Amino acid sequence: MNDVCVLGSFMKDLVASAERRPLPGETLHGTGFAEFLGGKGVNQAIAAARMGARTAIVGTIGEDRYGEEFLELLSSNGVDTSWIVRHPSLGTGVGLPLVLPDGGNSIIIVSRANAAITAADVEAASDVLTASKVLSVQLELPVEASHTALRLASTAGVTTILTPAPVGPIDQSLASYVDILVPNEVEAAALTGLDCDDESQVPMIARKLAEDWDLRACVVTLGSRGAFVLDRAGGFEERVDPFEVATVDTVGAGDAFCGSLAASLADGAALVDAVRLANAAGALSTTVNGAADSAPGRAAAVALLDTAAS
């Protein structure tokens, strides 16, 4: 049995750095370029594995050089790649992040092979989906695939986590299979129409999502402002303070958070304790360039969490 299974995407990130975002029609000189392996699914799987969870990933890559790079990276981090399908004609997905000097980012993704995964592919992976303790899903894959995975896992009693990114209209039938929703500020605002920049509205946003989706819990990640956790099943709310770290790149921070959260829950941690450690993991990931490789190990995340407690 695996602790965590991730249904998700594979994105080769071709990262440009610039002083600002270009205006429409403008060509802008960048200040740097780098290549990283990422995609929300890969990022979360590696983050969970580095937090000590036995982790498997389900998804689709191309039969190309980028696909080989992903298999090597995942295997070297101990992630089970047995359920990855290789598409014969579509290339591995690519992401085009633009990173600004303050670490903020904007990202364009081109799904390619990720978009080819079908509900039948996911059904074929039902053994690993239903035998794991926690399933983590995002929305970079076709909704039919995400829906199938959440349905199979939820029906089997697996704890299900959804990162609603990229954000958009979400079918209520999919929402009914989600235990814990983890939106960031932008996603939470888009799903509720409320202002996540207004601190007074954050609890209302979490409550609205939890009630509308009939969730067990809602965790709103707030970037440099920390996180807010609403445990509807446990009947409590808590604001989780941020950590002060030297941020250089926020790409993958939310995924480091979600991967850590899934690993801790699979290990039996209480939700609020899992969120505190995930908050530390997410903060540490911003101190390193890149996405998947920026996920910290458990010891580093625990050490940062301990500094806040001392």
Coordinates of C-alpha atoms in Angstrom, one line a residue:
M1 CA 0.0 0.0 0.0
N2 CA 1.2 3.5 -0.8
D3 CA 0.7 6.4 1.6
V4 CA 0.0 8.9 -1.1
C5 CA -1.1 8.6 -4.7
V6 CA -1.1 11.7 -7.0
L7 CA -3.1 12.0 -10.2
G8 CA -1.4 14.8 -12.0
S9 CA 0.5 16.5 -14.7
F10 CA 4.0 16.5 -16.0
M11 CA 5.4 19.9 -17.2
K12 CA 8.9 20.7 -18.4
D13 CA 9.3 24.2 -17.1
L14 CA 11.2 26.6 -19.4
V15 CA 11.6 29.6 -17.0
A16 CA 12.4 33.1 -18.0
S17 CA 13.2 35.8 -15.5
A18 CA 12.5 39.5 -16.1
E19 CA 12.3 42.8 -14.3
R20 CA 8.6 43.0 -15.2
R21 CA 5.8 41.4 -17.3
P22 CA 5.8 42.5 -21.0
L23 CA 3.0 44.7 -22.2
P24 CA 0.7 43.4 -25.0
G25 CA 2.7 43.4 -28.2
E26 CA 6.0 44.2 -26.5
T27 CA 9.3 42.2 -26.8
L28 CA 11.2 42.4 -23.5
H29 CA 14.7 41.4 -22.7
G30 CA 14.9 38.8 -19.9
T31 CA 17.4 38.6 -17.1
G32 CA 17.8 34.8 -16.9
F33 CA 16.7 31.4 -18.2
A34 CA 16.6 28.0 -16.7
E35 CA 15.0 24.6 -17.3
F36 CA 13.2 22.6 -14.5
L37 CA 11.0 19.6 -14.3
G38 CA 7.6 20.3 -12.8
G39 CA 3.9 20.2 -13.3
K40 CA 1.6 20.2 -10.2
G41 CA 1.3 16.4 -10.1
V42 CA 5.1 15.8 -10.3
N43 CA 5.8 18.6 -7.8
Q44 CA 3.3 17.2 -5.3
A45 CA 4.5 13.6 -5.7
I46 CA 8.1 14.6 -5.0
A47 CA 7.1 16.8 -2.1
A48 CA 5.2 14.0 -0.5
A49 CA 8.0 11.5 -1.1
R50 CA 10.6 13.9 0.4
M51 CA 8.3 14.2 3.5
G52 CA 8.7 10.4 3.9
A53 CA 5.5 9.1 2.3
R54 CA 5.5 6.1 0.0
T55 CA 4.2 7.8 -3.1
A56 CA 2.9 6.8 -6.5
I57 CA 1.9 9.0 -9.5
V58 CA -0.6 8.4 -12.2
G59 CA -0.4 10.4 -15.5
T60 CA 0.7 10.6 -19.1
I61 CA 4.0 11.6 -20.6
G62 CA 5.4 11.6 -24.2
E63 CA 8.0 9.2 -25.6
D64 CA 10.6 12.0 -25.7
R65 CA 13.6 13.3 -23.8
Y66 CA 11.5 15.3 -21.4
G67 CA 9.6 12.1 -20.5
E68 CA 12.8 10.3 -19.8
E69 CA 13.9 13.1 -17.5
F70 CA 10.7 12.8 -15.5
L71 CA 11.1 9.1 -15.0
E72 CA 14.7 9.5 -13.8
L73 CA 13.7 12.4 -11.4
L74 CA 10.7 10.5 -9.9
S75 CA 12.6 7.2 -9.5
S76 CA 15.5 9.0 -7.9
N77 CA 13.1 10.5 -5.3
G78 CA 11.5 7.1 -4.6
V79 CA 8.2 7.8 -6.4
D80 CA 6.5 4.7 -8.0
T81 CA 6.3 5.4 -11.7
S82 CA 4.6 2.1 -12.6
W83 CA 1.3 3.8 -13.4
I84 CA 2.6 6.4 -15.9
V85 CA 1.4 6.0 -19.5
R86 CA 3.6 7.0 -22.4
H87 CA 1.8 8.5 -25.3
P88 CA 3.2 7.5 -28.7
S89 CA 2.7 10.8 -30.6
L90 CA 2.1 13.6 -28.2
G91 CA 5.1 15.2 -26.4
T92 CA 5.5 15.7 -22.7
G93 CA 3.7 18.8 -21.4
V94 CA 5.6 22.1 -21.1
G95 CA 5.2 25.1 -18.8
L96 CA 6.5 28.7 -19.4
P97 CA 6.8 30.5 -16.1
L98 CA 7.9 34.1 -16.0
V99 CA 9.6 35.0 -12.7
L100 CA 9.9 38.5 -11.4
P101 CA 12.6 39.9 -9.1
D102 CA 10.3 39.6 -6.0
G103 CA 9.8 35.9 -6.7
G104 CA 6.3 36.4 -8.0
N105 CA 5.4 34.5 -11.2
S106 CA 3.0 34.1 -14.1
I107 CA 2.8 30.7 -15.9
I108 CA 1.5 29.5 -19.3
I109 CA 1.1 25.7 -19.6
V110 CA 0.7 23.6 -22.8
S111 CA -0.7 20.2 -21.8
R112 CA 0.3 18.0 -24.8
A113 CA 0.4 14.4 -23.5
N114 CA -1.2 15.4 -20.2
A115 CA -4.4 16.2 -22.1
A116 CA -4.6 12.7 -23.6
I117 CA -5.2 10.8 -20.3
T118 CA -8.7 9.3 -20.3
A119 CA -11.1 8.0 -17.7
A120 CA -10.2 4.5 -19.0
D121 CA -6.5 5.1 -18.2
V122 CA -7.5 6.2 -14.7
E123 CA -9.7 3.1 -14.3
A124 CA -6.8 1.0 -15.2
A125 CA -4.9 2.5 -12.2
S126 CA -7.7 1.8 -9.8
D127 CA -5.6 -0.6 -7.7
V128 CA -3.1 2.1 -6.7
L129 CA -5.8 4.8 -6.4
T130 CA -7.9 2.8 -4.0
A131 CA -5.1 1.2 -2.0
S132 CA -3.5 4.5 -1.0
K133 CA -4.3 6.4 2.2
V134 CA -4.5 9.9 0.5
L135 CA -5.2 10.9 -3.1
S136 CA -4.1 14.3 -4.3
V137 CA -5.6 15.7 -7.5
Q138 CA -5.3 19.0 -9.4
L139 CA -7.1 20.3 -12.5
E140 CA -4.4 20.4 -15.1
L141 CA -5.7 17.1 -16.6
P142 CA -9.0 16.5 -18.4
V143 CA -11.9 16.8 -15.9
E144 CA -13.1 13.3 -16.8
A145 CA -9.8 11.8 -15.5
S146 CA -9.9 13.9 -12.3
H147 CA -13.5 13.0 -11.7
T148 CA -12.8 9.3 -12.2
A149 CA -9.9 9.3 -9.8
L150 CA -11.7 11.2 -7.1
R151 CA -14.8 8.9 -7.4
L152 CA -12.8 5.7 -7.2
A153 CA -10.7 6.9 -4.2
S154 CA -13.6 8.4 -2.3
T155 CA -15.8 5.4 -2.8
A156 CA -12.9 3.3 -1.4
G157 CA -12.6 5.5 1.7
V158 CA -9.4 7.2 0.6
T159 CA -8.9 10.8 1.9
T160 CA -9.1 13.0 -1.2
I161 CA -7.4 16.4 -1.7
L162 CA -8.1 18.8 -4.6
T163 CA -6.0 21.7 -5.6
P164 CA -8.4 23.7 -7.9
A165 CA -5.8 24.9 -10.3
P166 CA -6.1 26.1 -13.0
V167 CA -9.2 27.5 -11.5
G168 CA -12.5 27.5 -13.5
P169 CA -16.1 26.3 -13.2
I170 CA -16.2 23.0 -11.3
D171 CA -19.0 20.4 -11.7
Q172 CA -20.7 19.7 -8.4
S173 CA -20.5 16.0 -9.1
L174 CA -16.7 16.3 -8.9
A175 CA -16.9 18.4 -5.8
S176 CA -18.9 15.8 -4.0
Y177 CA -15.9 13.4 -4.0
V178 CA -13.5 16.0 -2.4
D179 CA -12.7 15.8 1.3
I180 CA -10.2 18.7 1.6
L181 CA -10.0 21.6 -0.8
V182 CA -6.8 23.6 -1.0
P183 CA -7.2 26.8 -3.0
N184 CA -4.7 29.6 -3.1
E185 CA -5.7 33.2 -2.9
V186 CA -6.5 33.6 -6.5
E187 CA -8.4 30.4 -6.7
A188 CA -10.4 31.0 -3.5
A189 CA -11.4 34.5 -4.8
A190 CA -12.4 33.1 -8.2
L191 CA -14.5 30.3 -6.7
T192 CA -16.4 32.5 -4.2
G193 CA -16.4 36.0 -5.7
L194 CA -15.0 37.3 -2.4
D195 CA -11.8 39.3 -1.9
C196 CA -9.0 37.1 -0.5
D197 CA -6.8 40.2 -0.1
D198 CA -9.2 41.4 2.7
E199 CA -8.1 39.4 5.8
S200 CA -11.6 39.7 7.3
Q201 CA -13.0 37.8 4.3
V202 CA -10.7 34.8 4.4
P203 CA -12.6 32.9 7.1
M204 CA -15.9 33.7 5.2
I205 CA -14.3 32.3 2.0
A206 CA -13.2 29.1 3.7
R207 CA -16.7 28.6 5.3
K208 CA -18.5 29.3 2.0
L209 CA -16.4 26.8 0.1
A210 CA -16.7 24.2 2.9
E211 CA -20.5 24.6 2.9
D212 CA -21.0 24.9 -0.8
W213 CA -18.9 21.8 -1.5
D214 CA -19.9 19.9 1.7
L215 CA -16.2 19.5 2.5
R216 CA -14.6 17.9 5.5
A217 CA -12.1 20.8 5.4
C218 CA -10.9 23.8 3.5
V219 CA -7.3 25.1 3.6
V220 CA -6.7 28.5 1.9
T221 CA -3.1 29.1 1.2
L222 CA -2.2 32.8 1.4
G223 CA 1.4 33.0 0.0
S224 CA 3.5 35.3 2.2
R225 CA 0.5 35.6 4.6
G226 CA 0.5 32.0 5.7
A227 CA -2.6 29.9 5.5
F228 CA -6.1 29.5 7.0
V229 CA -7.5 26.1 7.9
L230 CA -11.2 25.3 8.5
D231 CA -11.7 21.8 9.9
R232 CA -15.4 21.4 9.4
A233 CA -15.4 17.8 10.7
G234 CA -13.4 18.9 13.8
G235 CA -15.3 22.1 14.3
F236 CA -12.5 24.6 14.5
E237 CA -10.7 27.2 12.5
E238 CA -7.1 28.5 12.7
R239 CA -5.0 31.1 11.1
V240 CA -1.5 29.7 10.5
D241 CA 1.2 32.4 10.5
P242 CA 3.8 32.6 7.7
F243 CA 7.5 32.0 8.1
E244 CA 10.1 34.7 7.3
V245 CA 12.4 33.2 4.6
A246 CA 14.6 34.6 1.9
T247 CA 12.3 34.0 -1.1
V248 CA 13.9 33.7 -4.6
D249 CA 11.2 31.8 -6.5
T250 CA 7.6 31.0 -5.6
V251 CA 7.1 28.4 -8.4
G252 CA 6.0 25.1 -6.8
A253 CA 5.5 26.5 -3.3
G254 CA 1.8 25.6 -3.3
D255 CA 2.6 22.1 -4.5
A256 CA 5.2 21.6 -1.8
F257 CA 2.5 22.6 0.6
C258 CA 0.0 20.1 -0.8
G259 CA 2.5 17.3 -1.1
S260 CA 3.5 17.8 2.5
L261 CA -0.1 18.0 3.6
A262 CA -0.9 14.7 1.9
A263 CA 2.1 13.0 3.4
S264 CA 1.3 14.1 7.0
L265 CA -2.3 13.2 6.7
A266 CA -1.3 9.7 5.4
D267 CA 0.9 9.5 8.5
G268 CA -2.0 10.1 10.8
A269 CA -1.4 13.7 11.7
A270 CA -4.2 16.0 12.8
L271 CA -5.3 18.4 10.0
V272 CA -4.0 21.6 11.7
D273 CA -0.7 20.0 12.5
A274 CA -0.4 18.8 8.9
V275 CA -1.1 22.3 7.7
R276 CA 1.5 23.9 10.0
L277 CA 4.2 21.5 8.7
A278 CA 3.0 22.1 5.1
N279 CA 3.2 25.8 5.7
A280 CA 6.9 25.3 6.6
A281 CA 7.5 23.1 3.6
G282 CA 5.9 25.7 1.3
A283 CA 8.0 28.5 2.7
L284 CA 11.3 26.5 2.3
S285 CA 10.5 25.7 -1.3
T286 CA 10.5 29.5 -2.1
T287 CA 14.2 29.7 -1.1
V288 CA 15.2 27.5 -4.0
N289 CA 14.8 28.0 -7.7
G290 CA 12.6 25.6 -9.7
A291 CA 9.5 23.6 -9.0
A292 CA 9.8 19.9 -8.2
D293 CA 13.4 20.1 -7.0
S294 CA 12.5 23.0 -4.6
A295 CA 10.5 20.7 -2.3
P296 CA 12.3 20.3 1.0
G297 CA 12.9 17.2 3.0
R298 CA 11.0 16.4 6.2
A299 CA 13.9 17.2 8.5
A300 CA 14.3 20.7 7.1
A301 CA 10.6 21.4 7.3
V302 CA 10.4 20.2 10.9
A303 CA 13.4 22.3 11.8
L304 CA 11.8 25.4 10.5
L305 CA 8.5 24.6 12.3
D306 CA 10.4 24.1 15.5
T307 CA 12.0 27.5 15.2
A308 CA 8.6 29.1 15.2
A309 CA 7.6 27.1 18.3
S310 CA 10.7 28.0 20.3

